[in-house]
Coordinates of C-alpha atoms in Angstrom, one line a residue:
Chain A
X13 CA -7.4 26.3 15.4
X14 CA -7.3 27.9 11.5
X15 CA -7.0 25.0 9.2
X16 CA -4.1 26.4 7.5
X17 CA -2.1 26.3 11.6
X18 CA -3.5 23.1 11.6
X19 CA -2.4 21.8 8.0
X20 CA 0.8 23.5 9.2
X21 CA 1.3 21.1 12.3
X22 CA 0.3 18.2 10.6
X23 CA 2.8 18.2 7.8
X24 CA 5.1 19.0 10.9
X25 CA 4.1 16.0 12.5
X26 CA 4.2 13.5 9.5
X27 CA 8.0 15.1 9.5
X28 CA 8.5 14.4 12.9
X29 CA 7.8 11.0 13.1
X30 CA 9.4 10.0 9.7
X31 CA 12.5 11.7 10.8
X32 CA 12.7 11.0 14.4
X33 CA 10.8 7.8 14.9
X34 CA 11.2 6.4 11.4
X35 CA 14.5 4.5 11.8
X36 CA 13.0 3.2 15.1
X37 CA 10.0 2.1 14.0
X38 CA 11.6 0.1 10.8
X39 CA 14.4 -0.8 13.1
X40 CA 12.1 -3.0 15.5
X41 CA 10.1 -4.3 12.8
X42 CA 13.1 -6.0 10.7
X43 CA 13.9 -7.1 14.2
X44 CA 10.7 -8.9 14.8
X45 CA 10.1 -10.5 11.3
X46 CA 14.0 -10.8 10.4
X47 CA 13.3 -9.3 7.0
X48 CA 14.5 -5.9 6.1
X49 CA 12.9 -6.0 3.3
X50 CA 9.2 -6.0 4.5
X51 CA 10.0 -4.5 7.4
X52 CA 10.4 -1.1 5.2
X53 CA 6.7 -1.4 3.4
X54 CA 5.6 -2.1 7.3
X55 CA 7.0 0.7 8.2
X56 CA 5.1 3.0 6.0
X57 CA 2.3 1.3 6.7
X58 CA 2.8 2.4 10.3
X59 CA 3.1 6.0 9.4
X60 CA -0.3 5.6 7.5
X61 CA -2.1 4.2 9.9
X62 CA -0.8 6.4 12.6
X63 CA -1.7 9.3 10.5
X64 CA -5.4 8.5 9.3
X65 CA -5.7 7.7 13.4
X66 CA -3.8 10.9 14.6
X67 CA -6.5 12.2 16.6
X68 CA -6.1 9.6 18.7
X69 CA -2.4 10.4 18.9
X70 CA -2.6 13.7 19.9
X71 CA -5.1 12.2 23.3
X72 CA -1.7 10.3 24.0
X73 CA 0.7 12.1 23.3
X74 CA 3.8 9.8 23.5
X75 CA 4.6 9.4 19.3
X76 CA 7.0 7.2 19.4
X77 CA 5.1 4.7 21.9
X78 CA 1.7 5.5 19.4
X79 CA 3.7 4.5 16.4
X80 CA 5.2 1.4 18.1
X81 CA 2.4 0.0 19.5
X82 CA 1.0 0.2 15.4
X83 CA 4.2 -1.5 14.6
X84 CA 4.2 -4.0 17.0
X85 CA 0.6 -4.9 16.2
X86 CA 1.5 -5.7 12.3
X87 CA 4.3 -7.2 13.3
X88 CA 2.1 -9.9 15.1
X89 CA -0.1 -9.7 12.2
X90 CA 2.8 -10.7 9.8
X91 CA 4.3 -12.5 11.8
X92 CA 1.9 -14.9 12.1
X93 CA 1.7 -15.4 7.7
X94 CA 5.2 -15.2 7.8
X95 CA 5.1 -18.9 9.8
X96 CA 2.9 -20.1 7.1
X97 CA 5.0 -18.6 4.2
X98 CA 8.6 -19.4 2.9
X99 CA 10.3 -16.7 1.8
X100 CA 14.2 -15.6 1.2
X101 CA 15.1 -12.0 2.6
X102 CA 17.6 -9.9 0.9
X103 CA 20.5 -11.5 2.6
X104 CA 19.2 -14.9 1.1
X105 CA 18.9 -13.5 -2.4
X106 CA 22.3 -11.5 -2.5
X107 CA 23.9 -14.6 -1.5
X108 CA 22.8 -16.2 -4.2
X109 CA 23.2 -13.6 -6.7
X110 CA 25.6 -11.2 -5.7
X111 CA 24.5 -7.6 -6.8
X112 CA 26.3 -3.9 -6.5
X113 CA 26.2 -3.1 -3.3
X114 CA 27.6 0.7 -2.0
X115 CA 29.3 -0.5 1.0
X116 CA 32.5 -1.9 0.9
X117 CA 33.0 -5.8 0.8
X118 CA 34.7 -5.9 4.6
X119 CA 31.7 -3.7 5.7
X120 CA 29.4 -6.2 4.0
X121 CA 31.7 -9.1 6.0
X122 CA 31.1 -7.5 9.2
X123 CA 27.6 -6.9 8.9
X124 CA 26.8 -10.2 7.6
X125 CA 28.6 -11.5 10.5
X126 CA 26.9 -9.4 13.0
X127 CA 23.2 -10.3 11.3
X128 CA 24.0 -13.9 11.3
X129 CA 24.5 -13.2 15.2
X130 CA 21.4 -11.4 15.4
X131 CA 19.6 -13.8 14.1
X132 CA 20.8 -16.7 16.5
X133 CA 20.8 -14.2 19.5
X134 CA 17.1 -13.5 19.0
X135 CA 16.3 -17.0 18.1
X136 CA 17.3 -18.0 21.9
X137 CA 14.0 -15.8 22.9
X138 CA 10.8 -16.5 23.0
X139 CA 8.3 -14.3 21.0
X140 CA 7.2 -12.6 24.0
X141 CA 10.5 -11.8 25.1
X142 CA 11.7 -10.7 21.7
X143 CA 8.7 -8.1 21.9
X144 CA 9.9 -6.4 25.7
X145 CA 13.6 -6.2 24.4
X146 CA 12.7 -5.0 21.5
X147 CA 10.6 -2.0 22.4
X148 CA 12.2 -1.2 25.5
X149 CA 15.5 -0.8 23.1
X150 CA 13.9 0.6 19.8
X151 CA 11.1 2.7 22.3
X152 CA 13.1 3.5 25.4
X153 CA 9.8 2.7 26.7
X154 CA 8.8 2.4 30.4
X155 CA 8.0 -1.2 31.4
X156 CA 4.4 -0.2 32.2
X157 CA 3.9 1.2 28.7
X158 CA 5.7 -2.1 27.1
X159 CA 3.2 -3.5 29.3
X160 CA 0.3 -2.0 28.3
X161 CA 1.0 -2.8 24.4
X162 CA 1.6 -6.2 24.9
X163 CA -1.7 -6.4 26.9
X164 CA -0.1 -8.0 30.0
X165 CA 0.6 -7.6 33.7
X166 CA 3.6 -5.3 34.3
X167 CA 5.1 -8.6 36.5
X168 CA 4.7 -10.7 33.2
X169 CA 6.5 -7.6 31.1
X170 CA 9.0 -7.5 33.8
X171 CA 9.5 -11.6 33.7
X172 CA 9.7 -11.4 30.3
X173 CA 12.5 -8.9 30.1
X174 CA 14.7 -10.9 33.1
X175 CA 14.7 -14.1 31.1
X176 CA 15.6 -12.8 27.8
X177 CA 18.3 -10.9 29.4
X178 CA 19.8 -13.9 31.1
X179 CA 18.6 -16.0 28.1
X180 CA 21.5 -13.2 25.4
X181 CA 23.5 -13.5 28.6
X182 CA 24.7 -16.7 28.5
X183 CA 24.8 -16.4 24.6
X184 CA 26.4 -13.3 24.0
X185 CA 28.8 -12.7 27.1
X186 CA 29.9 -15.8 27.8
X187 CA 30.9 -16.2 23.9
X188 CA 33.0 -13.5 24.1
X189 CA 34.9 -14.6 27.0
Chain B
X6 CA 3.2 -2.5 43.4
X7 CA 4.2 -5.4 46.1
X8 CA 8.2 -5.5 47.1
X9 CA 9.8 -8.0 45.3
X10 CA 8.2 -6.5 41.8
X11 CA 9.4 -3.2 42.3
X12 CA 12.8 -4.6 42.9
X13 CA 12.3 -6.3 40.3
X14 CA 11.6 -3.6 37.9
X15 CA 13.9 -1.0 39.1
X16 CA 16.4 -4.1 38.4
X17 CA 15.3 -4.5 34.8
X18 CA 15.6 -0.6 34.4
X19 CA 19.1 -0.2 35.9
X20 CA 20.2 -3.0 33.0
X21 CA 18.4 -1.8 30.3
X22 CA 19.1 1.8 30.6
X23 CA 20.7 3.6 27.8
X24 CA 24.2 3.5 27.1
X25 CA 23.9 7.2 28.1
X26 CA 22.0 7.1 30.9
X27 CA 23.6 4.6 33.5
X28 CA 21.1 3.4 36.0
X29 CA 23.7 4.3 38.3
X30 CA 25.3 2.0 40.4
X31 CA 24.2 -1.9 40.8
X32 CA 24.7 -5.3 41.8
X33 CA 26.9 -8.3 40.0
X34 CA 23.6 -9.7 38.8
X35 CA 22.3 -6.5 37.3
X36 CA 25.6 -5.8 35.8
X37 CA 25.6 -8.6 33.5
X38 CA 22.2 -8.4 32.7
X39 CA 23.7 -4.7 31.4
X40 CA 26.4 -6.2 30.2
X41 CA 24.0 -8.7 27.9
X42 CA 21.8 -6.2 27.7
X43 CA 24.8 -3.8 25.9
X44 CA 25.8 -6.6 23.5
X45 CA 22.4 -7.0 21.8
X46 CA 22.6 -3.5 21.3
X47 CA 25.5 -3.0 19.7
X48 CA 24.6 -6.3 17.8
X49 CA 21.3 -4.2 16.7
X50 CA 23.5 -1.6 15.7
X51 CA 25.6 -3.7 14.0
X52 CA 23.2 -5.9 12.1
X53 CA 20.8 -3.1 11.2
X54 CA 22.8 0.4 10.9
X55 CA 20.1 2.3 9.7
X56 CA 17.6 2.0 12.6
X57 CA 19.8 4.1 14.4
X58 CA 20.5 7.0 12.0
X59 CA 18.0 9.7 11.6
X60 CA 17.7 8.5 8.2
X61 CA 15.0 10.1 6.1
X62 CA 12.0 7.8 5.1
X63 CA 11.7 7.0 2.0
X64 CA 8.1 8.4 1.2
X65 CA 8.2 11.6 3.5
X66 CA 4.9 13.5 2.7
X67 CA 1.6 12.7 4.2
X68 CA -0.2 10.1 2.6
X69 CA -2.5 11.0 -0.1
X70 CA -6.7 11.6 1.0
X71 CA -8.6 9.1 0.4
X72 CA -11.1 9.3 -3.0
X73 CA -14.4 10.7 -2.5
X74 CA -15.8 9.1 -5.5
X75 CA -18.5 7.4 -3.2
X76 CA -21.2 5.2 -4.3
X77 CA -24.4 7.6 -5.9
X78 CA -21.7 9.4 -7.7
X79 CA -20.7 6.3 -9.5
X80 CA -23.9 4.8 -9.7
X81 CA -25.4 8.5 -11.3
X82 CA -22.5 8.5 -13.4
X83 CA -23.2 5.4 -14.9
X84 CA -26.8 5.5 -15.0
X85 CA -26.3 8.6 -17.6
X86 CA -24.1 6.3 -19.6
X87 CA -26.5 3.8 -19.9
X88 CA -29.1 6.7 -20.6
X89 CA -27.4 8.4 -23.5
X90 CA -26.2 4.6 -25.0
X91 CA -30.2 3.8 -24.6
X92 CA -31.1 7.4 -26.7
X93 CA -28.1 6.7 -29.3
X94 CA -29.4 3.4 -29.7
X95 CA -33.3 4.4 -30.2
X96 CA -31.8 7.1 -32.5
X97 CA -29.9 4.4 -34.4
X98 CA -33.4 2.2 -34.5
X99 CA -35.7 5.0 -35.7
X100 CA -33.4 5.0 -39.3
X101 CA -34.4 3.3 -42.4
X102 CA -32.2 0.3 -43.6
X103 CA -29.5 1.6 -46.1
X104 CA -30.1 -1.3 -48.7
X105 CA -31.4 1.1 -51.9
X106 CA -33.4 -2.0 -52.9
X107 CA -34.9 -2.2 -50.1
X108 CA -39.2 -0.8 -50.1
X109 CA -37.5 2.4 -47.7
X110 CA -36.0 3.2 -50.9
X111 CA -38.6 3.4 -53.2
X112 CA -39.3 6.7 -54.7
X113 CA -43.1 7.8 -54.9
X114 CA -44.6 7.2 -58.1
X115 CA -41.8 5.3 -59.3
X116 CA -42.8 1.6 -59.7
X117 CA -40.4 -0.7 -58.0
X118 CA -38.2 -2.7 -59.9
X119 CA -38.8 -6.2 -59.9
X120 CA -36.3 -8.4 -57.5
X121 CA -36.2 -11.3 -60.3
X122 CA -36.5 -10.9 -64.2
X123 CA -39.1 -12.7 -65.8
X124 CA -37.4 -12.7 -69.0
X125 CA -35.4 -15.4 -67.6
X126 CA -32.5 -13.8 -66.9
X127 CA -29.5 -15.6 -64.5
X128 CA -30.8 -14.6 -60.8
X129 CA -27.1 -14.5 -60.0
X130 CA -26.9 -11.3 -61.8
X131 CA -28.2 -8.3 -59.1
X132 CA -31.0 -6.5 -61.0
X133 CA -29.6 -2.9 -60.0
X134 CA -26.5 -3.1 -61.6
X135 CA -27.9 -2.9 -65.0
X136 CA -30.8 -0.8 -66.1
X137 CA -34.0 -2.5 -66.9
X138 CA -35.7 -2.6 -70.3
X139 CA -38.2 0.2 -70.9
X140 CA -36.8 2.0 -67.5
X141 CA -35.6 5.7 -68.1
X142 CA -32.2 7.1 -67.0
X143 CA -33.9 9.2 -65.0
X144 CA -36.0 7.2 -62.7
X145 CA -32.7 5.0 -61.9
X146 CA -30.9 8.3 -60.9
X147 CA -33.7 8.8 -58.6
X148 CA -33.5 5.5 -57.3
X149 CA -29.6 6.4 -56.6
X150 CA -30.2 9.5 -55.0
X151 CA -32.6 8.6 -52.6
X152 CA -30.3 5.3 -51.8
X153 CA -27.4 7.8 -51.4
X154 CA -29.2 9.9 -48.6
X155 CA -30.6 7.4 -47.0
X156 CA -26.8 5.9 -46.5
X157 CA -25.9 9.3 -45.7
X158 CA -28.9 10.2 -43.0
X159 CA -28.0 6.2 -41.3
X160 CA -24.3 7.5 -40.9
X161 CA -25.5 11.0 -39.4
X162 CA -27.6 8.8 -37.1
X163 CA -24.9 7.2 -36.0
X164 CA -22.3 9.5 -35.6
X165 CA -24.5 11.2 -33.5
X166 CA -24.8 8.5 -30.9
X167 CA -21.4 7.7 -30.9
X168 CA -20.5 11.6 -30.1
X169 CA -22.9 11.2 -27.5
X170 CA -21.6 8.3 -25.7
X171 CA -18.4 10.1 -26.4
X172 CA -19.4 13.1 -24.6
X173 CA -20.4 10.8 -21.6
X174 CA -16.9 9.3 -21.5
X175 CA -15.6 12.7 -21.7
X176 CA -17.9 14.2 -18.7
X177 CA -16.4 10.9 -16.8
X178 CA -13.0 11.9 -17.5
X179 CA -13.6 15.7 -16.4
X180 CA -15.1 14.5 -13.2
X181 CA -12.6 11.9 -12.5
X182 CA -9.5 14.5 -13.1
X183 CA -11.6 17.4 -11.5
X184 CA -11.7 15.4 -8.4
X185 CA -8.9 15.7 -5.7
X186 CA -8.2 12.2 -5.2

């Protein structure tokens, strides 16, 4: 291929995955850690990494399960300092000093509402749990690729998923009765 | 795949398949496990609304190459640093000492002046600053003159191995901004 077809296809792939996978990708890492925050330096982090690594991409194939699998890999990573660390996220420090904000204040309301039941809702799973949910919803990913980024039997991917479900079962749908 | 874990994950897929895409029909149990499944969604949606837009990121060009500055280019570089500091400073060295008293500024054939009077004079008093008895206008302009270059030649020296440090610094600063970083 002519480097200039090639340089073409790579700034068309740095597009692709900013603009298609991008919200995904921050999406499941604000999810994981619970800070929005960091989960947006972590995501370009994941588009780095993906990008100095993209010949192993294009061997796979599948972006958005390439860049999750990055994503889900720091996320481990940070989670892990995250135990050892206290920090405030943004909703910690806008409570405390409320600044501009662009949305209006009963947008703000209902999205404060819903994060505080995000929180709780993936509080009630268990790490592993939080990871098949997570990917399977940010992904859409097959339970044998979820599998094969957590590094576990498809039966253990697949137990995972059944508990967590029953586990926001009995928290979500029963509250709403 | 045995039995039961196929059942078990076309289960999972039925409840976890897209809003758009119902798995089709299914059982009581797999239809609240949807159902469950559905509200964490739209709590995801609602907590976090911009994971689901196609919202631009924020940095969206391809991260910058790496620097090729590798190690023999900055060991090089700063090897003829050192090298043109060592020169300037032999250069510096090899000139005499600007004091005019001093024996590098002595002009030949003209006697050198005596550090201390021996008329008893106050030694407090430098013996330069006033001319000498029996001394002649002309061999303390001498004296000057030569005390004057010899400033002037020392400054030269220097100035030289400052422009060449200089022009080290600015060969760094070419290569540095030559470079595509």
């Amino acid at each position: 291929m002519a480097p200039s077809r090639q340089s073409h296809d790579d700034r068309q792939l740095w597009a692709d995955w900013g603009r298609v996978h991008g919200p995904a990708v921050r999406g499941y890492l604000a999810a994981m850690l619970g800070r929005p925050d960091l989960a947006d330096d972590l995501a370009q982090e994941v588009l780095c990494r993906a990008w100095q690594a993209r010949g192993r991409y294009r061997e796979q194939g599948n972006a958005r399960a390439y860049l999750l699998r990055i994503a889900d890999r720091l996320a481990c990573d940070h989670g892990r300092k995250l135990a050892r660390e206290v920090n405030w996220s943004d909703q910690r420090w806008q409570a405390m000093e409320p600044a501009d904000d662009l949305a209006e204040p009963g947008e703000n309301l209902v999205r404060e509402e819903a994060v505080r039941e995000l929180a709780s809702a993936l509080e009630t799973l268990s790490p592993a749990q939080r990871r098949v949910l997570l990917l399977r919803y940010y992904g859409d990913l097959s339970f044998a690729q979820i599998a094969a980024i957590m590094g576990c039997p498809l039966s253990t991917a697949l137990s995972h998923c059944h508990r967590g479900l029953a586990a926001l079962r009995k928290l979500l749908v029963k509250s709403d009765l | 795949m045995n039995h039961p874990m196929a059942g078990l994950e076309r289960q999972m897929e039925q409840a976890t398949a897209p809003a758009e895409r119902p798995g089709g029909p299914m059982d009581e149990e797999t239809a609240s496990l949807g159902e469950a499944w559905l509200a964490f969604g739209q709590l995801l949606e609602a907590a976090q609304p911009s994971a689901g837009l196609a919202r631009p990121m924020p940095h969206a060009s391809p991260p910058p190459a790496r620097s090729r500055w590798s190690l023999p280019k900055v060991l090089a570089l700063a090897a003829s640093l050192l090298v043109a500091i060592a020169v300037a400073w032999k250069v510096r060295g090899s000139k005499p000492s600007p004091d005019p008293a001093g024996p590098s500024g002595q002009v030949a054939g003209v006697e050198p002046r005596q550090s201390a009077p021996a008329n008893g004079q106050s030694p407090s008093v430098p013996p330069q600053t006033e001319l000498a008895w029996n001394d002649t206008l002309d061999n303390e302009i001498a004296l000057a003159g030569q005390a004057v270059m010899s400033v002037r030649e020392d400054r030269l020296g220097l100035a030289g191995a400052a422009s060449s440090v200089e022009y080290g610094l600015q060969q760094l600063e070419k290569d540095i901004q030559d470079s595509p970083l």
